[in-house]
Coordinates of N, CA and C in Angstrom, one line a residue:
X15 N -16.6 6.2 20.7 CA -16.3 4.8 20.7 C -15.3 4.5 19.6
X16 N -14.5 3.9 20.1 CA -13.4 3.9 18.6 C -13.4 1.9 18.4
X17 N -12.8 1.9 17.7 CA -12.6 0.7 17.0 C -11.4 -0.3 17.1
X18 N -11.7 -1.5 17.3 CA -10.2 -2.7 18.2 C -9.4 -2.8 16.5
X19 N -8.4 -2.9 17.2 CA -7.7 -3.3 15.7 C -7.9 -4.0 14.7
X20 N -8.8 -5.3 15.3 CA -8.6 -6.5 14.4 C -9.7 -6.3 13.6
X21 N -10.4 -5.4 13.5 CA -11.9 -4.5 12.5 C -10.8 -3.8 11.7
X22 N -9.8 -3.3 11.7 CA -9.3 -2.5 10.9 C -8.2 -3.3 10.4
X23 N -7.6 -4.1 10.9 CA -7.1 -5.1 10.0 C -7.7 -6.0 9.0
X24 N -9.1 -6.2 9.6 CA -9.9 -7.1 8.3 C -10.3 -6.4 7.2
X25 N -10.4 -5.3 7.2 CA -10.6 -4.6 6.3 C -8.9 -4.4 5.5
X26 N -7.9 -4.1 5.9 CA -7.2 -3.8 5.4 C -5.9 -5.5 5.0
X27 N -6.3 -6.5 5.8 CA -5.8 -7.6 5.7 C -4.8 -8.1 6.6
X28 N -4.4 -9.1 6.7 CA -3.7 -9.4 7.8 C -2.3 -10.0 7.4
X29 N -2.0 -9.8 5.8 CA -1.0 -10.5 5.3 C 0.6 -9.2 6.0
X30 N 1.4 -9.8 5.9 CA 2.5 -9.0 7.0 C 3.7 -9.0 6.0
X31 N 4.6 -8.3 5.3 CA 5.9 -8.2 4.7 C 7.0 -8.3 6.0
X32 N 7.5 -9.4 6.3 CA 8.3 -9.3 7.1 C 9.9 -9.8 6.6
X33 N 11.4 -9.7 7.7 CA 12.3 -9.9 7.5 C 13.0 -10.4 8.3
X34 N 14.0 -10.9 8.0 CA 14.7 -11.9 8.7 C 15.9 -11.1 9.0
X35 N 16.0 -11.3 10.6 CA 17.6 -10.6 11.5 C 18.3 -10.6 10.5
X36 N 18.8 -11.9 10.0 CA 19.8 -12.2 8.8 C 20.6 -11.3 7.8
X37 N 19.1 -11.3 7.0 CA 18.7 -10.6 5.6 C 20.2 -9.1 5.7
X38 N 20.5 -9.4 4.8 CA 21.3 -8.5 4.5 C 20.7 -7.0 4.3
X39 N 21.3 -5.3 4.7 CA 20.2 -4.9 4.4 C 19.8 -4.3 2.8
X40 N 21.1 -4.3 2.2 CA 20.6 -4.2 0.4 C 18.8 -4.8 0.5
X41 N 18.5 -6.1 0.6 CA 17.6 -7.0 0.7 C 16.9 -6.3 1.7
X42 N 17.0 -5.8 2.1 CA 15.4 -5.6 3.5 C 15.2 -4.3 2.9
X43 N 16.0 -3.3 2.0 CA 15.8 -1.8 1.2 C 14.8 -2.9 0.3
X44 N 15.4 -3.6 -0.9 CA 14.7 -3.9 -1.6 C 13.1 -4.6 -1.3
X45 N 13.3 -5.1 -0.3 CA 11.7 -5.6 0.2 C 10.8 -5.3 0.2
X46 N 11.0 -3.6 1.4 CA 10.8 -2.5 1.3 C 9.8 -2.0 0.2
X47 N 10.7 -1.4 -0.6 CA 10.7 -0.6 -1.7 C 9.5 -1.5 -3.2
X48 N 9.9 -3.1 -2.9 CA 9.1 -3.6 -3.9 C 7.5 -3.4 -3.6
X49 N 7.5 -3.9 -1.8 CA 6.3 -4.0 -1.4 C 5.7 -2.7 -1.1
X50 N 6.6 -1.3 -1.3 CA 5.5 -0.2 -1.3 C 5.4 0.5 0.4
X51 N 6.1 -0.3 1.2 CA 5.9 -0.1 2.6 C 7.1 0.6 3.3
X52 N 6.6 1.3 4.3 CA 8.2 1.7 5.0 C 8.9 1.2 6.0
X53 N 7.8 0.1 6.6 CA 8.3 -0.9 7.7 C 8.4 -1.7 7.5
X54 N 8.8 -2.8 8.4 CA 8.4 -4.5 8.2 C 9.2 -5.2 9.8
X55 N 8.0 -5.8 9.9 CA 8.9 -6.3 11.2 C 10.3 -7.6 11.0
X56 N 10.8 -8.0 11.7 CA 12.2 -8.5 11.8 C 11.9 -9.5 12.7
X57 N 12.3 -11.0 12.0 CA 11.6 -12.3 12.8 C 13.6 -12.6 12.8
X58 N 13.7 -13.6 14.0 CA 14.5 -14.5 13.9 C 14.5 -16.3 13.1
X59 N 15.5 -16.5 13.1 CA 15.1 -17.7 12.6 C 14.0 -18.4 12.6
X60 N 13.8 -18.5 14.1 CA 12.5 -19.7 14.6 C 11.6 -19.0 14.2
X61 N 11.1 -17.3 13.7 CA 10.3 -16.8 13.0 C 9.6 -16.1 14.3
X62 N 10.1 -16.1 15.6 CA 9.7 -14.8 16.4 C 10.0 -13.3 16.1
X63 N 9.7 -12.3 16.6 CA 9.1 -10.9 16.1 C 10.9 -10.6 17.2
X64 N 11.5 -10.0 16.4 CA 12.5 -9.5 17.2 C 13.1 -8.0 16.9
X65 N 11.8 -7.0 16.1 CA 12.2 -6.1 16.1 C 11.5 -5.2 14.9
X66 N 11.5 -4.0 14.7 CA 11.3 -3.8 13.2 C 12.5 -3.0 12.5
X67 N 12.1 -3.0 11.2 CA 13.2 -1.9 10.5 C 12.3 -1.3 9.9
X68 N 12.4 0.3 9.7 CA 12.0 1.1 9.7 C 13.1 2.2 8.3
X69 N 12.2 2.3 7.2 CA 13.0 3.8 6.6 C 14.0 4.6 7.6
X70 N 13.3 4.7 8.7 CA 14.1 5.8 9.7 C 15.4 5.6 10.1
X71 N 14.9 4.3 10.4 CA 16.5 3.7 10.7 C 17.2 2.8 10.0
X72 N 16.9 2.8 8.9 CA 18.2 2.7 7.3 C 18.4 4.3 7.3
X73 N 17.7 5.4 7.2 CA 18.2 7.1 7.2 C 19.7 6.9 8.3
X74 N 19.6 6.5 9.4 CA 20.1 6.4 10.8 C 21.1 5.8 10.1
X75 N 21.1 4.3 10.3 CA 22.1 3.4 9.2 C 22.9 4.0 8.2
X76 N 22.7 5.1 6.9 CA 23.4 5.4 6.3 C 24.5 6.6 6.9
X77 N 23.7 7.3 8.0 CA 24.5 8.4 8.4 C 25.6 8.2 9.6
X78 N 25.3 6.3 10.1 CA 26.2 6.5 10.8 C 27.4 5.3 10.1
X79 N 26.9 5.0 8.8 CA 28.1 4.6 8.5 C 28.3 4.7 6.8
X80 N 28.8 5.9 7.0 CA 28.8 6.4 6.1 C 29.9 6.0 4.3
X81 N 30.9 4.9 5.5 CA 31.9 4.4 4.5 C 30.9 3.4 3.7
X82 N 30.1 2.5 3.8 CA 29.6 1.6 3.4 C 28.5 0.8 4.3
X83 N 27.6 0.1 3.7 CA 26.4 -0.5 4.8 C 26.2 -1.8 3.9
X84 N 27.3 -2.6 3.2 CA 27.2 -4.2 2.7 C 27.2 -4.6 3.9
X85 N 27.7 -4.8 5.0 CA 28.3 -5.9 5.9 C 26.7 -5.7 7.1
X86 N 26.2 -4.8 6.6 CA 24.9 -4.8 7.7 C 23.5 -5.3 7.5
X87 N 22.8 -6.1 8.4 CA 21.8 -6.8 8.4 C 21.1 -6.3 9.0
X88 N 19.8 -6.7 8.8 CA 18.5 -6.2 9.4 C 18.6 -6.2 10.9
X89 N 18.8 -7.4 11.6 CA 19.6 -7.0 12.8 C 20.2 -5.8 13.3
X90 N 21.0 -5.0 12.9 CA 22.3 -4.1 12.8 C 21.4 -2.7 12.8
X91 N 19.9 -2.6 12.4 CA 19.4 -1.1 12.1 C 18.4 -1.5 12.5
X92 N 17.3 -2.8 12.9 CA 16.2 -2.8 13.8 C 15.9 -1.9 15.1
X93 N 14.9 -1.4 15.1 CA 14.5 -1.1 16.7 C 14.1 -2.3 17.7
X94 N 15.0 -2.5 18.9 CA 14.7 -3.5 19.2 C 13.2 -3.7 20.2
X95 N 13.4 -2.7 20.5 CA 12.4 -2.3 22.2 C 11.4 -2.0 21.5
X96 N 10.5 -2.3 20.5 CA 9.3 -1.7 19.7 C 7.9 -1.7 20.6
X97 N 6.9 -0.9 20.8 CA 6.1 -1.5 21.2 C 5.1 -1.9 20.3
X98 N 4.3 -2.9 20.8 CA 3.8 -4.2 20.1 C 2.0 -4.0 21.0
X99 N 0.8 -3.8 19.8 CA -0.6 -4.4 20.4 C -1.0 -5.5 20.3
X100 N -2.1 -5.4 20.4 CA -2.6 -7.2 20.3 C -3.9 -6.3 19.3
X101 N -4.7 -7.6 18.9 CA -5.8 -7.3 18.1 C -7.2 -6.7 18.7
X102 N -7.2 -7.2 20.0 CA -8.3 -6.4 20.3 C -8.2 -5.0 20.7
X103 N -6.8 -4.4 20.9 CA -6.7 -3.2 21.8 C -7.4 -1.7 21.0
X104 N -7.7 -1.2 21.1 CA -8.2 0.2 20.6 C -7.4 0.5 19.7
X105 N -8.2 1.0 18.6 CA -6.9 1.6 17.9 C -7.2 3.2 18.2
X106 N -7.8 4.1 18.9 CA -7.4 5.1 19.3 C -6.0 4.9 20.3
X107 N -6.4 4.3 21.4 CA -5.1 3.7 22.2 C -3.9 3.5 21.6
X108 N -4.0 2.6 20.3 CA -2.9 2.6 19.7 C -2.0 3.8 19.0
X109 N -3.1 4.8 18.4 CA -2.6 5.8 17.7 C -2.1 6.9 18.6
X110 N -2.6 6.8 19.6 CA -2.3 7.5 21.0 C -0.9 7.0 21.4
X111 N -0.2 5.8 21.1 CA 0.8 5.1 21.6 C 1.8 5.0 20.7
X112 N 1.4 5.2 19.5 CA 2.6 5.5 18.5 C 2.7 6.6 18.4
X113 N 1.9 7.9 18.7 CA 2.5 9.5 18.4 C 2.9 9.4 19.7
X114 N 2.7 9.1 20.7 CA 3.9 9.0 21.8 C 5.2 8.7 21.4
X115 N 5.5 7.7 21.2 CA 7.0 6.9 21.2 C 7.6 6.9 19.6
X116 N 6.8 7.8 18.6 CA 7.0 8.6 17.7 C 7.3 7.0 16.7
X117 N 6.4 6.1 16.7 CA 6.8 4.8 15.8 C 5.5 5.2 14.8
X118 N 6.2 5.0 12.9 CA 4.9 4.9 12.4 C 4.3 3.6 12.1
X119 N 5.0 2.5 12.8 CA 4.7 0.9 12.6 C 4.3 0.7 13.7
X120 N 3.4 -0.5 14.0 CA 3.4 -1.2 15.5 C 2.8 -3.0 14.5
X121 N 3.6 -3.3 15.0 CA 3.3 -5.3 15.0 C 2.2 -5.1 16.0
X122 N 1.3 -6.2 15.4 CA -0.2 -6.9 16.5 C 0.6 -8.4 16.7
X123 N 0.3 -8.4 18.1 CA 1.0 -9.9 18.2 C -0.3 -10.3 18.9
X124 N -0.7 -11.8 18.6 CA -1.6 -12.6 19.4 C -0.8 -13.5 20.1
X125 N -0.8 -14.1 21.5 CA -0.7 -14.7 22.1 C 1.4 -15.3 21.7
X126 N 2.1 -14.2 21.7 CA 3.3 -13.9 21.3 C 3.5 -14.1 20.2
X127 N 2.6 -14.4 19.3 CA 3.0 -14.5 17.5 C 2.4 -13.1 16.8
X128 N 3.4 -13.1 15.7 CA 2.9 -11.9 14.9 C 1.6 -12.4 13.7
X129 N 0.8 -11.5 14.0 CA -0.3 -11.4 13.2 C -0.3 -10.5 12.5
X130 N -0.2 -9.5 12.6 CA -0.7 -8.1 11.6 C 0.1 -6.8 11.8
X131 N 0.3 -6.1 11.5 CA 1.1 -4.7 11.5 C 0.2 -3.6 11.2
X132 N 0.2 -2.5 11.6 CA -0.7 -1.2 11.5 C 0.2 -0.1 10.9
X133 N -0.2 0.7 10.6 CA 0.8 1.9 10.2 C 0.1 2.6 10.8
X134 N 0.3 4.3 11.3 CA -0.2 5.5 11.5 C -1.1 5.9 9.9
X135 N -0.9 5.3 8.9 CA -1.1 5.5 7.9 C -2.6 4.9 7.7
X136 N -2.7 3.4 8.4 CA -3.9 3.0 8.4 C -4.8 3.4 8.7
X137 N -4.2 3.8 10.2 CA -5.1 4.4 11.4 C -5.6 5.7 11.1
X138 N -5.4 7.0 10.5 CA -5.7 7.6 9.8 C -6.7 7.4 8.6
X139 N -6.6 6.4 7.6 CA -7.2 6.3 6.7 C -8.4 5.9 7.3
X140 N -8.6 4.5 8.5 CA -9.4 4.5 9.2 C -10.7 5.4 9.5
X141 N -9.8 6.3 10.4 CA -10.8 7.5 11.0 C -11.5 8.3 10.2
X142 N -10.6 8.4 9.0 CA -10.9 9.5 7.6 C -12.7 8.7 7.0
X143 N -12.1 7.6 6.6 CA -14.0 6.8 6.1 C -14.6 6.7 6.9
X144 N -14.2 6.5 8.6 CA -15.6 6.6 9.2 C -16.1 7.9 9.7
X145 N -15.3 9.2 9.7 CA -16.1 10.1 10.0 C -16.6 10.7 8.4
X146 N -16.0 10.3 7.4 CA -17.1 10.6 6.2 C -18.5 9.7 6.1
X147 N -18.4 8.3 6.5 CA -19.5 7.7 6.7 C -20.4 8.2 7.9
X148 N -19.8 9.1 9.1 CA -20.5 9.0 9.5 C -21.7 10.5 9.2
X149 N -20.6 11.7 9.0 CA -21.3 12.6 8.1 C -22.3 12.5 7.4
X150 N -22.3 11.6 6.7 CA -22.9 10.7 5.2 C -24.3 10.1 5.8
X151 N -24.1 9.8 7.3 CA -25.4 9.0 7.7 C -25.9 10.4 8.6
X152 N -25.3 11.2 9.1 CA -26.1 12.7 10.1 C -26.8 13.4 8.8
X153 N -26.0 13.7 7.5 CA -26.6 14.4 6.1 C -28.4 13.3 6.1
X154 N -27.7 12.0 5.7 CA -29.3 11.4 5.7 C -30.6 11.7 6.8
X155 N -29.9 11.5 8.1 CA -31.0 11.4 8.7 C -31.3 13.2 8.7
X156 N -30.7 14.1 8.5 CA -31.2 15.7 8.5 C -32.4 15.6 7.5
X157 N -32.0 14.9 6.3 CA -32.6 15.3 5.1 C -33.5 14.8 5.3
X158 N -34.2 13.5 6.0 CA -35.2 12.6 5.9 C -35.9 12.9 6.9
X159 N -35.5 14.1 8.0 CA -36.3 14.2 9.5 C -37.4 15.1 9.3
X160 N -37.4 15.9 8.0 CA -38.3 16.8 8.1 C -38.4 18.2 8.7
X161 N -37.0 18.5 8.9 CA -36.5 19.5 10.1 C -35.5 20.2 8.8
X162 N -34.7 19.7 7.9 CA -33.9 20.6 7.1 C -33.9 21.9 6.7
X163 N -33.0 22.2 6.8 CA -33.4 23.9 6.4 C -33.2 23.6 4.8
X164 N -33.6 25.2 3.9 CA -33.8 25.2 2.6 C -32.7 26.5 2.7
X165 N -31.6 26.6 2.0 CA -30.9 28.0 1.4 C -31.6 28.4 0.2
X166 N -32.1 29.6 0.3 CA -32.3 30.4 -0.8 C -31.4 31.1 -1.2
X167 N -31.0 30.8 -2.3 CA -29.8 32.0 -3.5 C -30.6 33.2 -3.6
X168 N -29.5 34.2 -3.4 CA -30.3 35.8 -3.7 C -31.0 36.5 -2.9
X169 N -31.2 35.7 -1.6 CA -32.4 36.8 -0.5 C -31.0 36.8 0.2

């Protein structure tokens, strides 16, 4: 049984570092880099979801223009065709859907608005505390069933 996004967004929060088409990309590196993150999705003016930018593609952006990258905006290095879940969808499904199409971002959109962003990073951290929790609760119930075995050192 795996777990819908929006359990692993509450836990992790729902606040979103995003950027504007506009944004110059000096400015969308710096965003980046202050907030710690390697993505951020890419709103248009009216504040729709029109894409993300990605470390990968500033890497991409520097190599294909190599004279200079002042005149380029978030726009100009976004992915545009990203795909996008919603809150309740699986996040096995999801993580299953980004090592597909090799994204380590995906935007959660509700009802076409952006809500929340996931990384492969989350999703991972995810799985990691609940299979130590769940270890943590198979250890208890061993220990308390009466059935435990005993290791003896030296026989």
């Amino acid at each position: 049984m795996s777990t819908p996004l929006h359990s692993i967004l509450a836990e992790k929060g729902w606040d979103v570092i995003t950027v504007l088409d506009t944004d110059p990309l000096a400015r969308v590196c710096e965003t980046l880099a202050r907030h710690g993150v390697g993505g951020a999705p890419v709103l248009d003016g009216a504040g729709r979801l029109v894409g993300l930018v990605s470390e990968r593609k500033i890497v991409e952006a520097v190599a294909l223009h190599p004279a200079g990258l002042g005149a380029l905006v978030a726009r100009d290095v976004m992915a545009a065709n990203m795909p996008v879940a919603t809150p309740d969808e699986d996040s096995l499904n999801t993580a299953r859907r980004m090592t597909r199409t090799h994204c380590r971002h995906m935007p959660v959109v509700d009802n076409g608005r952006l809500v929340g962003l996931v990384s492969i990073g989350d999703l991972v951290k995810y799985r990691i505390e609940h299979a130590e929790h769940l270890a943590e609760e198979l250890q208890n119930y061993v220990s308390n069933s009466g059935h435990a075995s005993v290791k003896v050192s030296g026989i």
